[in-house]
Coordinates of C-alpha atoms and ligand atoms in Angstrom, one line a residue:
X1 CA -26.5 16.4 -55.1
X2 CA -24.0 18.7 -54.9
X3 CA -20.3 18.2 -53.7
X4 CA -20.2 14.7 -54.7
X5 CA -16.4 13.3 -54.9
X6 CA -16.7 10.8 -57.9
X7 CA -14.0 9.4 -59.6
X8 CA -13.0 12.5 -61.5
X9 CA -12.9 14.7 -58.6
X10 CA -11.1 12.2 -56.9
X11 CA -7.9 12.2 -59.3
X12 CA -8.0 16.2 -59.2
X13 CA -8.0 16.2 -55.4
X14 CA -4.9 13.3 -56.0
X15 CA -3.5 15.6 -57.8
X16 CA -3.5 18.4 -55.8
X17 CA -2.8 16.9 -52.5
X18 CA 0.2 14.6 -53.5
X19 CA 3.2 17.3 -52.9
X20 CA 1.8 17.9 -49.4
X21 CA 1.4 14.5 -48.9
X22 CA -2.6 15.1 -47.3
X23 CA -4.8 12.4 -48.6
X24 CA -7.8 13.0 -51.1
X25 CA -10.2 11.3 -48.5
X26 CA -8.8 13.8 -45.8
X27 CA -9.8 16.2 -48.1
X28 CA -13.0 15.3 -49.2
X29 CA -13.8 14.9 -45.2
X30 CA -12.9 18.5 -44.5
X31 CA -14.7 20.0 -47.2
X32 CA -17.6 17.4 -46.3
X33 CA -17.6 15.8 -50.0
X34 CA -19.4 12.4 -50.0
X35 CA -16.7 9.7 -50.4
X36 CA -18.9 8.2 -53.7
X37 CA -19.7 5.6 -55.0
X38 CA -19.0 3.4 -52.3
X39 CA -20.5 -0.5 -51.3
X40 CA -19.7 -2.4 -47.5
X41 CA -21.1 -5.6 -46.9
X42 CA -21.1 -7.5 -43.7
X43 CA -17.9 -10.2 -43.8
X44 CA -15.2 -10.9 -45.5
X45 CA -17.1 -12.8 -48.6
X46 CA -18.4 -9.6 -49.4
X47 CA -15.2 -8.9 -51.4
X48 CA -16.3 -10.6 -54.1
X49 CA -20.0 -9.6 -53.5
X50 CA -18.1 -5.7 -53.8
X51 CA -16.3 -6.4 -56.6
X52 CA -19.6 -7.1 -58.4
X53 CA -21.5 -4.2 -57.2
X54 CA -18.9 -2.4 -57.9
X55 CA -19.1 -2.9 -61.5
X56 CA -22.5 -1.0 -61.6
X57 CA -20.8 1.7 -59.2
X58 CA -17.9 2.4 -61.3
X59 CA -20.0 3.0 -64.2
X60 CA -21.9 5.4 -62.2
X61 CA -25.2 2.8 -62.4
X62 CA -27.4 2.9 -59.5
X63 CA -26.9 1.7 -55.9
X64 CA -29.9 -0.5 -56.5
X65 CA -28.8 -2.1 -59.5
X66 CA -25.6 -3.1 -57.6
X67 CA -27.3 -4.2 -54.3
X68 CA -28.8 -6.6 -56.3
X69 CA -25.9 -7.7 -58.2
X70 CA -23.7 -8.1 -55.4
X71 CA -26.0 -10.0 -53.6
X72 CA -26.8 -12.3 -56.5
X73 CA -23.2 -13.1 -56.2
X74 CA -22.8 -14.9 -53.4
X75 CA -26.5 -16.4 -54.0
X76 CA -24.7 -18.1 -56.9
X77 CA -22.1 -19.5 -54.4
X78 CA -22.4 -22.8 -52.5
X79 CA -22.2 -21.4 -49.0
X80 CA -23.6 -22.1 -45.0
X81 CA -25.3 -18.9 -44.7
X82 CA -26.7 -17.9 -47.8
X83 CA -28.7 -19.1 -51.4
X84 CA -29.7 -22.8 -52.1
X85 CA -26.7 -24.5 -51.1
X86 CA -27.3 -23.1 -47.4
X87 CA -28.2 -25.0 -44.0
X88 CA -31.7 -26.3 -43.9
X89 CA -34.2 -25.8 -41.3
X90 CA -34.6 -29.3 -38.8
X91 CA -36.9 -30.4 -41.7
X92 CA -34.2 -30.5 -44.0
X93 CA -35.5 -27.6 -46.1
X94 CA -33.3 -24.8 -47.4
X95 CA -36.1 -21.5 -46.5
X96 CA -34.7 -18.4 -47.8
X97 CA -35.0 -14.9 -46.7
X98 CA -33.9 -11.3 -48.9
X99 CA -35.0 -7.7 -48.8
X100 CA -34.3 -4.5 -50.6
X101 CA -34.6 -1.2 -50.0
X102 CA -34.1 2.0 -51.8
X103 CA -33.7 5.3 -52.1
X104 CA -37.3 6.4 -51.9
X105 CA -38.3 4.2 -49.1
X106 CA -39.1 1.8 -51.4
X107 CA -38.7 -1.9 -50.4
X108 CA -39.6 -5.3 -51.0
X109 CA -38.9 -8.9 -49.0
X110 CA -39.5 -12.2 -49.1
X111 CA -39.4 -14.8 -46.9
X112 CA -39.3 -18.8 -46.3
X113 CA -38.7 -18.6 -49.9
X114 CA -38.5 -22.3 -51.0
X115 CA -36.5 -23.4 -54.4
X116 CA -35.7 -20.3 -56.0
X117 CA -32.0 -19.0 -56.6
X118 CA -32.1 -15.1 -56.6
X119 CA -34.4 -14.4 -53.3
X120 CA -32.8 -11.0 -53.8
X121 CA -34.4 -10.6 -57.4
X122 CA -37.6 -11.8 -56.4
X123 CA -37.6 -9.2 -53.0
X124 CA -36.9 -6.2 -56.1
X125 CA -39.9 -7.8 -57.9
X126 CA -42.2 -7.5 -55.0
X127 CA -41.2 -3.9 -54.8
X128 CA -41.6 -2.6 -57.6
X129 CA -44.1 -4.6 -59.3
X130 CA -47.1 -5.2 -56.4
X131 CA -48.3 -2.7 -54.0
X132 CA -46.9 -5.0 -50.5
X133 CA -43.5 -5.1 -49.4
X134 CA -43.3 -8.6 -48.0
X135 CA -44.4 -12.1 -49.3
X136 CA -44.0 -15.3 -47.5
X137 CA -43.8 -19.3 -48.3
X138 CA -45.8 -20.4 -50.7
X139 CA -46.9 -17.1 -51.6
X140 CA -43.7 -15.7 -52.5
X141 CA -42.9 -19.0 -54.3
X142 CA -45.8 -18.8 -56.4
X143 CA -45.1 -15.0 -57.3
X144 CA -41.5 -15.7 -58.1
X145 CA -42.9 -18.6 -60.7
X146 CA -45.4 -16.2 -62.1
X147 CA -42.5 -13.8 -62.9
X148 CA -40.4 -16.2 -64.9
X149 CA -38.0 -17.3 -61.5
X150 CA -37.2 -21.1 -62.7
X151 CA -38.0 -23.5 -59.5
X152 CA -34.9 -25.4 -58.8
X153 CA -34.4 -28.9 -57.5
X154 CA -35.4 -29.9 -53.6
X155 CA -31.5 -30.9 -53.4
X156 CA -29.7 -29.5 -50.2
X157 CA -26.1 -29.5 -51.6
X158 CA -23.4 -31.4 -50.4
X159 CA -22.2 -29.8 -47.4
X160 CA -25.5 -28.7 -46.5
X161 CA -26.4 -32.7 -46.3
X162 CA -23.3 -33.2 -44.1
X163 CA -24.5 -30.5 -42.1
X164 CA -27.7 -31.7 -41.7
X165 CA -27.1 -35.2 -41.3
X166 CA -24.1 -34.2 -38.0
X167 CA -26.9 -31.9 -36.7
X168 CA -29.3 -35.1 -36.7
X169 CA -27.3 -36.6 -34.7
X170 CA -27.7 -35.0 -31.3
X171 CA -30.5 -31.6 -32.8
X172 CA -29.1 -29.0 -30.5
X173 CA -30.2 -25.6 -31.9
X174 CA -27.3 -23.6 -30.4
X175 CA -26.1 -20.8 -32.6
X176 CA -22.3 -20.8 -32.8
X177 CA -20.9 -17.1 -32.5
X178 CA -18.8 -16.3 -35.3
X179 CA -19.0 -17.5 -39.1
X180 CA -16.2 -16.6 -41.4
X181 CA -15.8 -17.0 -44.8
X182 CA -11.9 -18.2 -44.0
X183 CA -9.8 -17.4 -46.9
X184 CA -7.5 -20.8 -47.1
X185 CA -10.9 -22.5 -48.1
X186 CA -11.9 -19.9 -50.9
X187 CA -14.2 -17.0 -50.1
X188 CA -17.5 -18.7 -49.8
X189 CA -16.5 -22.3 -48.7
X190 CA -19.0 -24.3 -47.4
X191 CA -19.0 -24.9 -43.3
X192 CA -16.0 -22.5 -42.5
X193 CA -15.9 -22.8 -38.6
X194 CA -13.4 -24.1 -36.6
X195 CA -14.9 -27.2 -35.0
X196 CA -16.7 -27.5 -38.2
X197 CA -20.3 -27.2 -37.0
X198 CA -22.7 -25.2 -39.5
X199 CA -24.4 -22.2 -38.6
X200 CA -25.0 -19.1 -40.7
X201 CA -23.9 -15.6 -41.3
X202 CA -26.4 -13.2 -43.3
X203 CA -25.0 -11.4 -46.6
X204 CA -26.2 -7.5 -46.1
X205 CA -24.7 -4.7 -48.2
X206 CA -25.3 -1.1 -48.8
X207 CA -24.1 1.2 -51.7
X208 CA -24.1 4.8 -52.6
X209 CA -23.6 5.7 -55.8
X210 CA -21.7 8.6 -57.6
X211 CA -25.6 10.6 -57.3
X212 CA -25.5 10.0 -53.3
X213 CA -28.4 8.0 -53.0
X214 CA -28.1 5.1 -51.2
X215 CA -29.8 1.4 -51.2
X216 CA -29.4 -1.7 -49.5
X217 CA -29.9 -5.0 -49.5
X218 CA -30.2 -8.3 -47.3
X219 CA -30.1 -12.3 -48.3
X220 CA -29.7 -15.2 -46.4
X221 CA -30.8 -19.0 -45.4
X222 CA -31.3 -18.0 -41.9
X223 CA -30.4 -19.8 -39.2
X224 CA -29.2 -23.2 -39.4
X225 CA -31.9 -25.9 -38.4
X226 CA -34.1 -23.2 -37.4
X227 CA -38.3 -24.3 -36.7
X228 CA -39.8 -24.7 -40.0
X229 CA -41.6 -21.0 -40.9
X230 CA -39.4 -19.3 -38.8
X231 CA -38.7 -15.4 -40.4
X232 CA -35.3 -13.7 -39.3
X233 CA -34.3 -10.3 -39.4
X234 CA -32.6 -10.3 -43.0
X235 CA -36.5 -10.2 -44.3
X236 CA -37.7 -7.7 -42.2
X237 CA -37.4 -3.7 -43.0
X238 CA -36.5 -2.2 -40.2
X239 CA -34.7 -5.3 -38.7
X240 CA -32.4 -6.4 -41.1
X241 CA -32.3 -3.2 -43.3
X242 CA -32.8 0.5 -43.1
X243 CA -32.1 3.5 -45.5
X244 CA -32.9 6.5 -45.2
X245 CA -31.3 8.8 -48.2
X246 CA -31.4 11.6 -46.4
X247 CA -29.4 9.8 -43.2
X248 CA -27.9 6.6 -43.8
X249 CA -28.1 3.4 -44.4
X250 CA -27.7 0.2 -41.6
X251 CA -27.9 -3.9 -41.9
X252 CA -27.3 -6.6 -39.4
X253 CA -25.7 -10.0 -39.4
X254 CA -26.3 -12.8 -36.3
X255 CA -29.3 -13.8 -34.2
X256 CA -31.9 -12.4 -36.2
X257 CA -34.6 -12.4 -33.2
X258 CA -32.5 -9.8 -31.2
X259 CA -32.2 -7.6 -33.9
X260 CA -36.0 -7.6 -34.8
X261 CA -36.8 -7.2 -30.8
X262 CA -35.2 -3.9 -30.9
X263 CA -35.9 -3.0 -34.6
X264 CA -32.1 -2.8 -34.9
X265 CA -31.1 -1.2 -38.2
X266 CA -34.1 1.4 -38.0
X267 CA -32.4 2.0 -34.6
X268 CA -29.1 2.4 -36.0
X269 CA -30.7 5.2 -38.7
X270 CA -32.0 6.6 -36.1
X271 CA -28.8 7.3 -33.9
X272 CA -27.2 8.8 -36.8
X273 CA -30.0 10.9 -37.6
X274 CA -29.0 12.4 -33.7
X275 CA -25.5 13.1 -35.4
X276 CA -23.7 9.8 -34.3
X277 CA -21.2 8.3 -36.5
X278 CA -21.7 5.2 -38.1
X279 CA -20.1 3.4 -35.2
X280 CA -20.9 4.8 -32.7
X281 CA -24.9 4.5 -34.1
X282 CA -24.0 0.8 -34.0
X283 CA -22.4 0.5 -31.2
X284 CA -25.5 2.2 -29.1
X285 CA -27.7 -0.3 -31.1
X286 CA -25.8 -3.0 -29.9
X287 CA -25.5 -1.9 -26.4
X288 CA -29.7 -2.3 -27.0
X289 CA -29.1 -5.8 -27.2
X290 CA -26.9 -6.3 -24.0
X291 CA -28.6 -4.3 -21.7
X292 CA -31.3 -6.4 -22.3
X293 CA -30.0 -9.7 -20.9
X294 CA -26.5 -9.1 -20.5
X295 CA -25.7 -13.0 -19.7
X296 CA -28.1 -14.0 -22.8
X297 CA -25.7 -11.7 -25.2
X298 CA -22.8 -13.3 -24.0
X299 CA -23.7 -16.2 -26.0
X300 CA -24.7 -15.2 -29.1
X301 CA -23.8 -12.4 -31.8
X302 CA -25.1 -9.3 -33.4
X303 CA -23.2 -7.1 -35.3
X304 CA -24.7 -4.1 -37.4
X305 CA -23.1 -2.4 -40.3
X306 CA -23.9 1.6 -41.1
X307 CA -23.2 4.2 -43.4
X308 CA -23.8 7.9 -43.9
X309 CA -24.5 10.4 -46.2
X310 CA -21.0 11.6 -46.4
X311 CA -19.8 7.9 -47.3
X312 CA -18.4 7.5 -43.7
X313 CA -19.1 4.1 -42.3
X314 CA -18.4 1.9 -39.0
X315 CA -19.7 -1.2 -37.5
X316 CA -19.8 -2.8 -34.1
X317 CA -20.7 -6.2 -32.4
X318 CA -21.2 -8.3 -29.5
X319 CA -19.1 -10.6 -29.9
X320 CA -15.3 -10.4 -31.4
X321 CA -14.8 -11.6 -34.8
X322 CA -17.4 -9.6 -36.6
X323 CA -15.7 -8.3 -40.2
X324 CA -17.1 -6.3 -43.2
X325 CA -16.1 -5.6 -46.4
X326 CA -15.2 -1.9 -48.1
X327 CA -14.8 -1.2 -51.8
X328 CA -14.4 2.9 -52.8
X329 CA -12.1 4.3 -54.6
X330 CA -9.8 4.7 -51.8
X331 CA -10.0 1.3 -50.6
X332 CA -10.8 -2.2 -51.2
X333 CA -10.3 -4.2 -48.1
X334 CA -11.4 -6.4 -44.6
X335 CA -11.8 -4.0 -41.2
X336 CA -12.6 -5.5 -38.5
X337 CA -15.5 -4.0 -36.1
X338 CA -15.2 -3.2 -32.5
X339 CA -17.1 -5.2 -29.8
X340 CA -18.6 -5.4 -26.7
X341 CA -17.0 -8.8 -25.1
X342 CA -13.4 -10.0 -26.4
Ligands
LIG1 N1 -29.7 -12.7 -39.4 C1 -30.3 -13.7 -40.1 C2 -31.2 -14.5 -39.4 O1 -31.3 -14.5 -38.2 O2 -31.8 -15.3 -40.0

């Protein structure tokens, strides 16, 4: 791909633009050089899922091979939202739910995924190793076994057991709004929210890398005391996750069943591919979602996360509070995303 701005480029254009004070990206923008490698992930614990992809990134790997590594971080982490150590489902099961998606359309999921750490791994396995794109339950348990995924314990993990035990106690399935990863109790605490009630926010991240081609990535535990067997966006293609090399690149975080309703993240593609920014493809995406029951969305939260070709990116949301994560070369930092009720 031609024009790319890679690290090298990058300190020439430094260079070059420091007496007149004009910033390499401002550069790179008008000459419509991709800003490259680049990752985002949905909320603020996607620093540290980032930092890892950006490992592979930096050393000009491939944006697959860092989707999966940043997302195998926080899978390693004891967390709400995401990996083993997340909420169960009201029978006190921890379900899991991943996808991936490349820069050839290729793409692989899993979900209800029972006992095994990397859901993420196992979702990259199904892609490139069978001819389907998306396993479920026992299924996908039995082909992560067959392909050397060690089966864990049936142990929720502390907090998840607190969790569970409160939720027991009156088993109201009301989604709370907002989950952040609050930074006075480490980056993937367990059960982060203000009145301390559990509920879940999905780990999705995209990367381009110093070729331009882009790939994504989606993991999660899924709503918090969700019906047994119940599938979310975060497994879904489409829902969840979206690249297209030649466009873009879109995931979601929140209520997973408003996102798949409107197929939200091929959406999103889609409105860039009409020449919207990033934002403003997410913003139209989630405007989907109100206009459909305007009272219902003021309950509950959706935010999608998109990037272009160009290595521009934006994000938008319901609900106040939604944050994502950048790592380039020019930055490495929290934004927060616009949204439709304060
Ligand atoms: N967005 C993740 C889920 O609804 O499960």
């Amino acid at each position: 791909m031609a024009g790319i701005l890679d690290r090298r480029k990058f300190l020439h254009l430094s260079a070059l633009s420091a007496p007149i004070l004009v910033s390499p990206k401002s550069i790179a923008n008008a000459y419509n050089i991709p800003v490259v490698p680049i990752v985002i992930s949905t909320w603020d614990a996607g620093m540290e899922v980032n930092a890892e992809a950006w490992k592979i990134l930096s050393a000009n790997g491939k944006s697959i091979d860092a989707i999966e590594a940043g997302a195998r971080q926080i899978e390693d982490t004891i967390n709400c939202c995401v990996g083993l150590g997340g909420n169960p489902d009201r029978d006190g099961i921890v379900t899991l739910d991943a996808c991936i998606m490349d820069e050839h359309s290729n793409c692989g999921a899993v979900a209800g995924l029972e006992r095994i750490k990397h859901p993420i791994s196992v979702a990259r396995k199904v892609m490139e190793t069978t001819p389907h794109v998306l396993l479920v339950g026992n299924g996908a348990q039995q082909f992560a076994i067959e392909n050397g995924f060690p089966m864990e314990p049936a142990k929720l993990s502390d907090s998840a057991e607190k969790a569970y035990k409160d939720w027991l106690s009156n088993t109201k399935y009301e989604p709370v709004i907002n989950v952040e990863n609050k930074k006075n109790n480490g980056p993937s605490a367990p059960n982060f929210f203000p009145d301390g009630t559990p509920n879940h926010d999905t780990m999705g991240l995209l990367a381009m890398d110093s070729k331009g081609n882009l790939s994504g990535g989606v993991t999660t535990s899924g709503m918090a005391f969700k019906l047994h067997g119940r599938v979310g966006d975060s497994a879904i293609i489409g829902a969840g996750l979206f690249v297209d090399n030649e466009v873009g690149a879109a995931t979601s975080s929140g209520v997973g069943e408003e996102v798949i309703r409107i197929s939200g993240t091929h959406l999103v593609v889609e409105f860039m591919r009409q020449g919207n920014s990033p934002k403003l493809a997410c913003k139209k995406a989630v405007e989907r979602i109100v206009k459909r029951d305007r009272q219902k969305a003021k309950t509950l939260q959706v935010g999608f996360l998109a990037m272009n070709k160009k290595g521009e990116y934006g994000a938008y949301a319901i609900q106040k509070g939604f944050v994502f994560s950048v790592k380039s070369n020019h930055e490495n930092r929290i934004h927060d995303a616009e949204y439709v009720f304060g």
